[in-house]
Amino acid sequence: MKDSNKPGKESFPKIPFEDQVNDDQRKYSRYVCDSRAIPHEIDGLKPVQRRILWAMWNSDARNRFTKTVKVAGLAMGYHPHGDRSIQDALSQMAQDFTFANNHPLVAGEGTFGDVLDPGAIASPRYTEVKLSDFVKDLGFFESLPDIDYVKNYDETEDEPIHFVGKVPIVLLNNIMGIATGFRCFIPGHKLSAIINSQMNYLKTKKPLPLKPWYKDYKGEVKMAKTEAGNITMTTTFGFTWEGDSLYLTDAPMNWNREKVINLLDDIVERKDSWLKDYVDHSSQTFRIELNYKKGEKPSAKEIAAVISKEDTQTLANNVITYDGRLKNFGPEDIIKRFCDFRKTHLIRRFKRLAGLEQEKIERNSELIRFIKEKWNEKVIGIKSKKDFEDKLQKSKFVYYEWLASIPIYRMTLEEVRKCEEAIVEAKTALSRYQGLVKEDKKLTEFMIGELTELKDKWDKE
């Protein structure tokens, strides 16, 4: 008997092995970009970060410190790559020091490392996290009905494709990622500078140029363009004088305390410079007293000549776009695209809110008519609720099911007055939402207003 399930020769297309391997490699590379390593241009998050925030929003961790390991367990319901990767990402999101996050989206309680040793993170059993106040003010969660969702990996839950905040987070906090064939390095920027650039674009269609910035960092950030056309960012050591005492207060990116101490030891051992020895007073931040040889007080040029090490990173502003492509954009283009997308998002939001206000007007108008026509008396003699609903429907009531369920104590003139007041309020709100949808000037003013409020609270200049 012939096996009908046995595939025929035509089921196996003749593809050269090399082509098949290359095709699989391309698909895997794109999977890593989309699902793990590259941030989204709109919310600035990698998938694991977005799933962490979503899990926290839907749990006690929204407002209350919760064990990191517990939050990671909740996020596993959306993220199919194991709890260790979630725990690591969550801990990094809570880090609040130079070169980590300018504005953390997660508030942490416990040891999450510091600029001296970013990797000194306590076990997730002993740390706690919750959503930061900043991420709530950012607006990620204020219009959840107006974003798009997909099913999680086992199709049991919905999760956001991306959030929509008030500013492009992809420019705010340092982002690094390595995918197969692609990498991402987007430096952090100052919140007020991002907002000023957004507001200038909204007013003039020209975003202001941005320069990388890291909170509490007093070293130098130098930008350059290579012969190949790549943009590089270099960070340096920072120093300060207190009277005649010289202190090292900042180190370049990727320089921890151990690396700095090793460098200073090498310089001291050479005995060919002004540096005699040093005293390490560091605690959470760098503060190393540099003792110079008698009569050899160094100038700024001499300091830089001896302690000359730097860190240079090549920018790779690779992002996943809102239409699912992998693209590289400069900061100004990211500002433009984000503002344009947020306008579209807000129009969608205000259309929905206008619809709710219109429904409120219609419901209250029908309730007024229901009361004035004394339907509470007409109900006597009607056999069932279904018959009552049928009569209301025949009398051109749209919300007949709702009206049939209203308790009798609301059938009063006081209720009529309340309905009339509600209609006035709803008409005012409806007019406002319709204006925001139809008039670009009003929508722009709204966006500038919310950006000003965010800047005044979190980064007032």
PDB file of C-alpha atoms in Angstrom, residues 64-245:
ATOM      1  CA  ARG A  64       5.999  48.500  44.759  1.00  0.00           C
ATOM      2  CA  PHE A  65       9.523  47.166  45.063  1.00  0.00           C
ATOM      3  CA  THR A  66       9.479  43.496  44.097  1.00  0.00           C
ATOM      4  CA  LYS A  67      12.220  40.871  44.087  1.00  0.00           C
ATOM      5  CA  THR A  68      14.182  41.064  40.842  1.00  0.00           C
ATOM      6  CA  VAL A  69      14.029  37.297  40.451  1.00  0.00           C
ATOM      7  CA  LYS A  70      10.220  37.404  40.717  1.00  0.00           C
ATOM      8  CA  VAL A  71       9.903  40.105  38.063  1.00  0.00           C
ATOM      9  CA  ALA A  72      12.203  38.079  35.798  1.00  0.00           C
ATOM     10  CA  GLY A  73       9.904  35.103  36.281  1.00  0.00           C
ATOM     11  CA  LEU A  74       6.896  37.193  35.245  1.00  0.00           C
ATOM     12  CA  ALA A  75       8.732  38.442  32.154  1.00  0.00           C
ATOM     13  CA  MET A  76       9.497  34.849  31.134  1.00  0.00           C
ATOM     14  CA  GLY A  77       5.838  34.564  30.183  1.00  0.00           C
ATOM     15  CA  TYR A  78       6.665  36.857  27.256  1.00  0.00           C
ATOM     16  CA  HIS A  79      10.381  36.228  26.652  1.00  0.00           C
ATOM     17  CA  PRO A  80      11.492  32.770  25.455  1.00  0.00           C
ATOM     18  CA  HIS A  81      15.232  33.078  26.091  1.00  0.00           C
ATOM     19  CA  GLY A  82      15.712  32.064  29.735  1.00  0.00           C
ATOM     20  CA  ASP A  83      15.668  33.824  33.078  1.00  0.00           C
ATOM     21  CA  ARG A  84      19.377  34.747  33.188  1.00  0.00           C
ATOM     22  CA  SER A  85      19.132  37.060  30.188  1.00  0.00           C
ATOM     23  CA  ILE A  86      16.057  38.700  31.731  1.00  0.00           C
ATOM     24  CA  GLN A  87      17.734  39.147  35.118  1.00  0.00           C
ATOM     25  CA  ASP A  88      20.811  40.699  33.504  1.00  0.00           C
ATOM     26  CA  ALA A  89      18.731  43.078  31.378  1.00  0.00           C
ATOM     27  CA  LEU A  90      16.570  44.062  34.352  1.00  0.00           C
ATOM     28  CA  SER A  91      19.599  44.815  36.529  1.00  0.00           C
ATOM     29  CA  GLN A  92      21.139  46.943  33.775  1.00  0.00           C
ATOM     30  CA  MET A  93      17.888  48.884  33.381  1.00  0.00           C
ATOM     31  CA  ALA A  94      18.063  49.803  37.085  1.00  0.00           C
ATOM     32  CA  GLN A  95      21.677  51.014  36.984  1.00  0.00           C
ATOM     33  CA  ASP A  96      21.886  54.693  37.872  1.00  0.00           C
ATOM     34  CA  PHE A  97      25.393  55.986  37.256  1.00  0.00           C
ATOM     35  CA  THR A  98      27.617  57.496  34.566  1.00  0.00           C
ATOM     36  CA  PHE A  99      27.652  55.605  31.237  1.00  0.00           C
ATOM     37  CA  ALA A 100      24.762  53.368  32.393  1.00  0.00           C
ATOM     38  CA  ASN A 101      21.437  55.247  32.249  1.00  0.00           C
ATOM     39  CA  ASN A 102      20.904  58.992  32.188  1.00  0.00           C
ATOM     40  CA  HIS A 103      17.338  58.318  33.338  1.00  0.00           C
ATOM     41  CA  PRO A 104      16.672  54.713  34.470  1.00  0.00           C
ATOM     42  CA  LEU A 105      13.308  53.264  33.460  1.00  0.00           C
ATOM     43  CA  VAL A 106      13.459  50.911  36.452  1.00  0.00           C
ATOM     44  CA  ALA A 107      14.042  51.936  40.073  1.00  0.00           C
ATOM     45  CA  GLY A 108      16.275  49.574  42.007  1.00  0.00           C
ATOM     46  CA  GLU A 109      16.838  48.827  45.665  1.00  0.00           C
ATOM     47  CA  GLY A 110      20.048  46.983  46.454  1.00  0.00           C
ATOM     48  CA  THR A 111      23.419  46.690  44.732  1.00  0.00           C
ATOM     49  CA  PHE A 112      23.315  47.255  40.972  1.00  0.00           C
ATOM     50  CA  GLY A 113      26.959  48.199  40.439  1.00  0.00           C
ATOM     51  CA  ASP A 114      28.474  51.655  40.099  1.00  0.00           C
ATOM     52  CA  VAL A 115      30.861  53.497  37.805  1.00  0.00           C
ATOM     53  CA  LEU A 116      33.807  51.966  39.708  1.00  0.00           C
ATOM     54  CA  ASP A 117      32.616  48.432  38.976  1.00  0.00           C
ATOM     55  CA  PRO A 118      29.518  48.236  36.743  1.00  0.00           C
ATOM     56  CA  GLY A 119      29.505  44.451  36.997  1.00  0.00           C
ATOM     57  CA  ALA A 120      29.230  44.380  40.801  1.00  0.00           C
ATOM     58  CA  ILE A 121      25.542  43.461  40.763  1.00  0.00           C
ATOM     59  CA  ALA A 122      24.060  41.509  43.651  1.00  0.00           C
ATOM     60  CA  SER A 123      22.151  38.293  43.065  1.00  0.00           C
ATOM     61  CA  PRO A 124      18.584  38.954  41.858  1.00  0.00           C
ATOM     62  CA  ARG A 125      17.407  37.137  44.986  1.00  0.00           C
ATOM     63  CA  TYR A 126      18.663  40.070  47.046  1.00  0.00           C
ATOM     64  CA  THR A 127      17.657  43.063  44.932  1.00  0.00           C
ATOM     65  CA  GLU A 128      14.262  44.625  44.284  1.00  0.00           C
ATOM     66  CA  VAL A 129      12.860  46.684  41.438  1.00  0.00           C
ATOM     67  CA  LYS A 130       9.805  48.671  40.426  1.00  0.00           C
ATOM     68  CA  LEU A 131       8.871  50.979  37.571  1.00  0.00           C
ATOM     69  CA  SER A 132      10.595  54.343  37.933  1.00  0.00           C
ATOM     70  CA  ASP A 133       8.571  57.528  38.272  1.00  0.00           C
ATOM     71  CA  PHE A 134      10.326  58.769  35.145  1.00  0.00           C
ATOM     72  CA  VAL A 135       9.020  55.973  32.921  1.00  0.00           C
ATOM     73  CA  LYS A 136       5.488  56.699  34.140  1.00  0.00           C
ATOM     74  CA  ASP A 137       5.853  60.406  33.333  1.00  0.00           C
ATOM     75  CA  LEU A 138       7.334  59.432  29.976  1.00  0.00           C
ATOM     76  CA  GLY A 139       3.884  58.343  28.827  1.00  0.00           C
ATOM     77  CA  PHE A 140       4.566  54.712  27.893  1.00  0.00           C
ATOM     78  CA  PHE A 141       1.472  53.531  29.733  1.00  0.00           C
ATOM     79  CA  GLU A 142      -0.961  56.431  29.413  1.00  0.00           C
ATOM     80  CA  SER A 143      -2.479  55.378  26.089  1.00  0.00           C
ATOM     81  CA  LEU A 144      -2.192  51.597  25.958  1.00  0.00           C
ATOM     82  CA  PRO A 145      -5.470  51.264  23.991  1.00  0.00           C
ATOM     83  CA  ASP A 146      -3.827  53.189  21.147  1.00  0.00           C
ATOM     84  CA  ILE A 147      -0.832  50.935  20.468  1.00  0.00           C
ATOM     85  CA  ASP A 148      -0.655  47.652  18.568  1.00  0.00           C
ATOM     86  CA  TYR A 149      -0.140  44.234  20.114  1.00  0.00           C
ATOM     87  CA  VAL A 150       1.010  40.768  19.078  1.00  0.00           C
ATOM     88  CA  LYS A 151       0.674  37.381  20.724  1.00  0.00           C
ATOM     89  CA  ASN A 152       3.551  36.221  22.901  1.00  0.00           C
ATOM     90  CA  TYR A 153       5.685  33.221  21.895  1.00  0.00           C
ATOM     91  CA  ASP A 154       3.116  30.606  23.012  1.00  0.00           C
ATOM     92  CA  GLU A 155       0.109  32.719  21.942  1.00  0.00           C
ATOM     93  CA  THR A 156      -1.402  32.875  25.442  1.00  0.00           C
ATOM     94  CA  GLU A 157      -0.881  36.599  26.119  1.00  0.00           C
ATOM     95  CA  ASP A 158      -0.812  39.883  24.235  1.00  0.00           C
ATOM     96  CA  GLU A 159       2.286  42.074  24.343  1.00  0.00           C
ATOM     97  CA  PRO A 160       2.999  45.505  22.792  1.00  0.00           C
ATOM     98  CA  ILE A 161       4.861  45.721  19.511  1.00  0.00           C
ATOM     99  CA  HIS A 162       6.323  48.908  20.970  1.00  0.00           C
ATOM    100  CA  PHE A 163       5.364  51.638  23.430  1.00  0.00           C
ATOM    101  CA  VAL A 164       5.034  55.296  22.472  1.00  0.00           C
ATOM    102  CA  GLY A 165       6.554  57.808  24.877  1.00  0.00           C
ATOM    103  CA  LYS A 166       6.955  61.565  24.706  1.00  0.00           C
ATOM    104  CA  VAL A 167      10.642  61.510  23.766  1.00  0.00           C
ATOM    105  CA  PRO A 168      12.801  59.094  21.730  1.00  0.00           C
ATOM    106  CA  ILE A 169      14.363  57.008  24.499  1.00  0.00           C
ATOM    107  CA  VAL A 170      16.682  55.494  21.900  1.00  0.00           C
ATOM    108  CA  LEU A 171      18.702  58.736  22.224  1.00  0.00           C
ATOM    109  CA  LEU A 172      18.490  59.126  26.006  1.00  0.00           C
ATOM    110  CA  ASN A 173      20.280  56.160  27.543  1.00  0.00           C
ATOM    111  CA  ASN A 174      23.428  54.425  26.314  1.00  0.00           C
ATOM    112  CA  ILE A 175      22.487  51.487  24.046  1.00  0.00           C
ATOM    113  CA  MET A 176      24.849  48.712  22.980  1.00  0.00           C
ATOM    114  CA  GLY A 177      24.006  45.513  21.150  1.00  0.00           C
ATOM    115  CA  ILE A 178      25.696  42.914  18.985  1.00  0.00           C
ATOM    116  CA  ALA A 179      23.769  40.878  16.434  1.00  0.00           C
ATOM    117  CA  THR A 180      24.934  38.515  13.711  1.00  0.00           C
ATOM    118  CA  GLY A 181      26.402  40.841  11.103  1.00  0.00           C
ATOM    119  CA  PHE A 182      25.167  43.998  12.823  1.00  0.00           C
ATOM    120  CA  ARG A 183      26.007  46.002  15.910  1.00  0.00           C
ATOM    121  CA  CYS A 184      24.438  48.901  17.725  1.00  0.00           C
ATOM    122  CA  PHE A 185      26.027  51.700  19.706  1.00  0.00           C
ATOM    123  CA  ILE A 186      23.859  54.737  20.332  1.00  0.00           C
ATOM    124  CA  PRO A 187      25.320  57.114  22.934  1.00  0.00           C
ATOM    125  CA  GLY A 188      23.254  58.804  25.616  1.00  0.00           C
ATOM    126  CA  HIS A 189      22.087  62.412  25.303  1.00  0.00           C
ATOM    127  CA  LYS A 190      20.806  65.026  27.718  1.00  0.00           C
ATOM    128  CA  LEU A 191      17.018  64.950  28.163  1.00  0.00           C
ATOM    129  CA  SER A 192      16.616  68.725  27.880  1.00  0.00           C
ATOM    130  CA  ALA A 193      18.697  68.755  24.678  1.00  0.00           C
ATOM    131  CA  ILE A 194      16.522  66.028  23.139  1.00  0.00           C
ATOM    132  CA  ILE A 195      13.367  67.910  24.095  1.00  0.00           C
ATOM    133  CA  ASN A 196      14.714  71.229  22.779  1.00  0.00           C
ATOM    134  CA  SER A 197      15.544  69.517  19.484  1.00  0.00           C
ATOM    135  CA  GLN A 198      12.041  68.045  19.317  1.00  0.00           C
ATOM    136  CA  MET A 199      10.381  71.377  20.042  1.00  0.00           C
ATOM    137  CA  ASN A 200      12.481  73.160  17.440  1.00  0.00           C
ATOM    138  CA  TYR A 201      11.502  70.539  14.860  1.00  0.00           C
ATOM    139  CA  LEU A 202       7.823  70.884  15.774  1.00  0.00           C
ATOM    140  CA  LYS A 203       8.069  74.665  15.330  1.00  0.00           C
ATOM    141  CA  THR A 204      10.431  74.989  12.361  1.00  0.00           C
ATOM    142  CA  LYS A 205      10.814  71.472  10.880  1.00  0.00           C
ATOM    143  CA  LYS A 206      14.516  71.662  11.808  1.00  0.00           C
ATOM    144  CA  PRO A 207      15.725  69.610  14.792  1.00  0.00           C
ATOM    145  CA  LEU A 208      18.631  71.019  16.754  1.00  0.00           C
ATOM    146  CA  PRO A 209      21.900  69.050  16.512  1.00  0.00           C
ATOM    147  CA  LEU A 210      22.680  66.781  19.454  1.00  0.00           C
ATOM    148  CA  LYS A 211      25.936  65.887  21.180  1.00  0.00           C
ATOM    149  CA  PRO A 212      26.393  62.812  23.400  1.00  0.00           C
ATOM    150  CA  TRP A 213      26.085  63.521  27.121  1.00  0.00           C
ATOM    151  CA  TYR A 214      26.400  61.455  30.280  1.00  0.00           C
ATOM    152  CA  LYS A 215      25.188  62.536  33.687  1.00  0.00           C
ATOM    153  CA  ASP A 216      27.803  63.235  36.358  1.00  0.00           C
ATOM    154  CA  TYR A 217      30.572  62.943  33.763  1.00  0.00           C
ATOM    155  CA  LYS A 218      33.054  65.829  33.670  1.00  0.00           C
ATOM    156  CA  GLY A 219      35.540  64.350  31.256  1.00  0.00           C
ATOM    157  CA  GLU A 220      35.573  65.322  27.593  1.00  0.00           C
ATOM    158  CA  VAL A 221      33.345  63.850  24.888  1.00  0.00           C
ATOM    159  CA  LYS A 222      34.991  64.257  21.474  1.00  0.00           C
ATOM    160  CA  MET A 223      33.292  63.489  18.175  1.00  0.00           C
ATOM    161  CA  ALA A 224      35.191  62.790  14.953  1.00  0.00           C
ATOM    162  CA  LYS A 225      34.656  61.468  11.454  1.00  0.00           C
ATOM    163  CA  THR A 226      36.982  58.803  10.094  1.00  0.00           C
ATOM    164  CA  GLU A 227      38.301  58.570   6.537  1.00  0.00           C
ATOM    165  CA  ALA A 228      35.823  55.758   5.984  1.00  0.00           C
ATOM    166  CA  GLY A 229      32.995  58.119   6.934  1.00  0.00           C
ATOM    167  CA  ASN A 230      32.210  56.596  10.334  1.00  0.00           C
ATOM    168  CA  ILE A 231      31.418  58.793  13.334  1.00  0.00           C
ATOM    169  CA  THR A 232      33.408  58.070  16.498  1.00  0.00           C
ATOM    170  CA  MET A 233      32.913  59.170  20.102  1.00  0.00           C
ATOM    171  CA  THR A 234      35.919  59.425  22.413  1.00  0.00           C
ATOM    172  CA  THR A 235      35.718  59.838  26.189  1.00  0.00           C
ATOM    173  CA  THR A 236      38.646  60.915  28.349  1.00  0.00           C
ATOM    174  CA  PHE A 237      39.796  61.114  31.944  1.00  0.00           C
ATOM    175  CA  GLY A 238      38.550  64.058  34.003  1.00  0.00           C
ATOM    176  CA  PHE A 239      40.512  65.982  36.640  1.00  0.00           C
ATOM    177  CA  THR A 240      39.859  68.746  39.133  1.00  0.00           C
ATOM    178  CA  TRP A 241      42.033  70.939  41.337  1.00  0.00           C
ATOM    179  CA  GLU A 242      41.139  71.607  44.961  1.00  0.00           C
ATOM    180  CA  GLY A 243      43.677  74.172  46.045  1.00  0.00           C
ATOM    181  CA  ASP A 244      47.039  72.595  45.236  1.00  0.00           C
ATOM    182  CA  SER A 245      45.605  69.063  45.318  1.00  0.00           C
TER     183      SER A 245
END
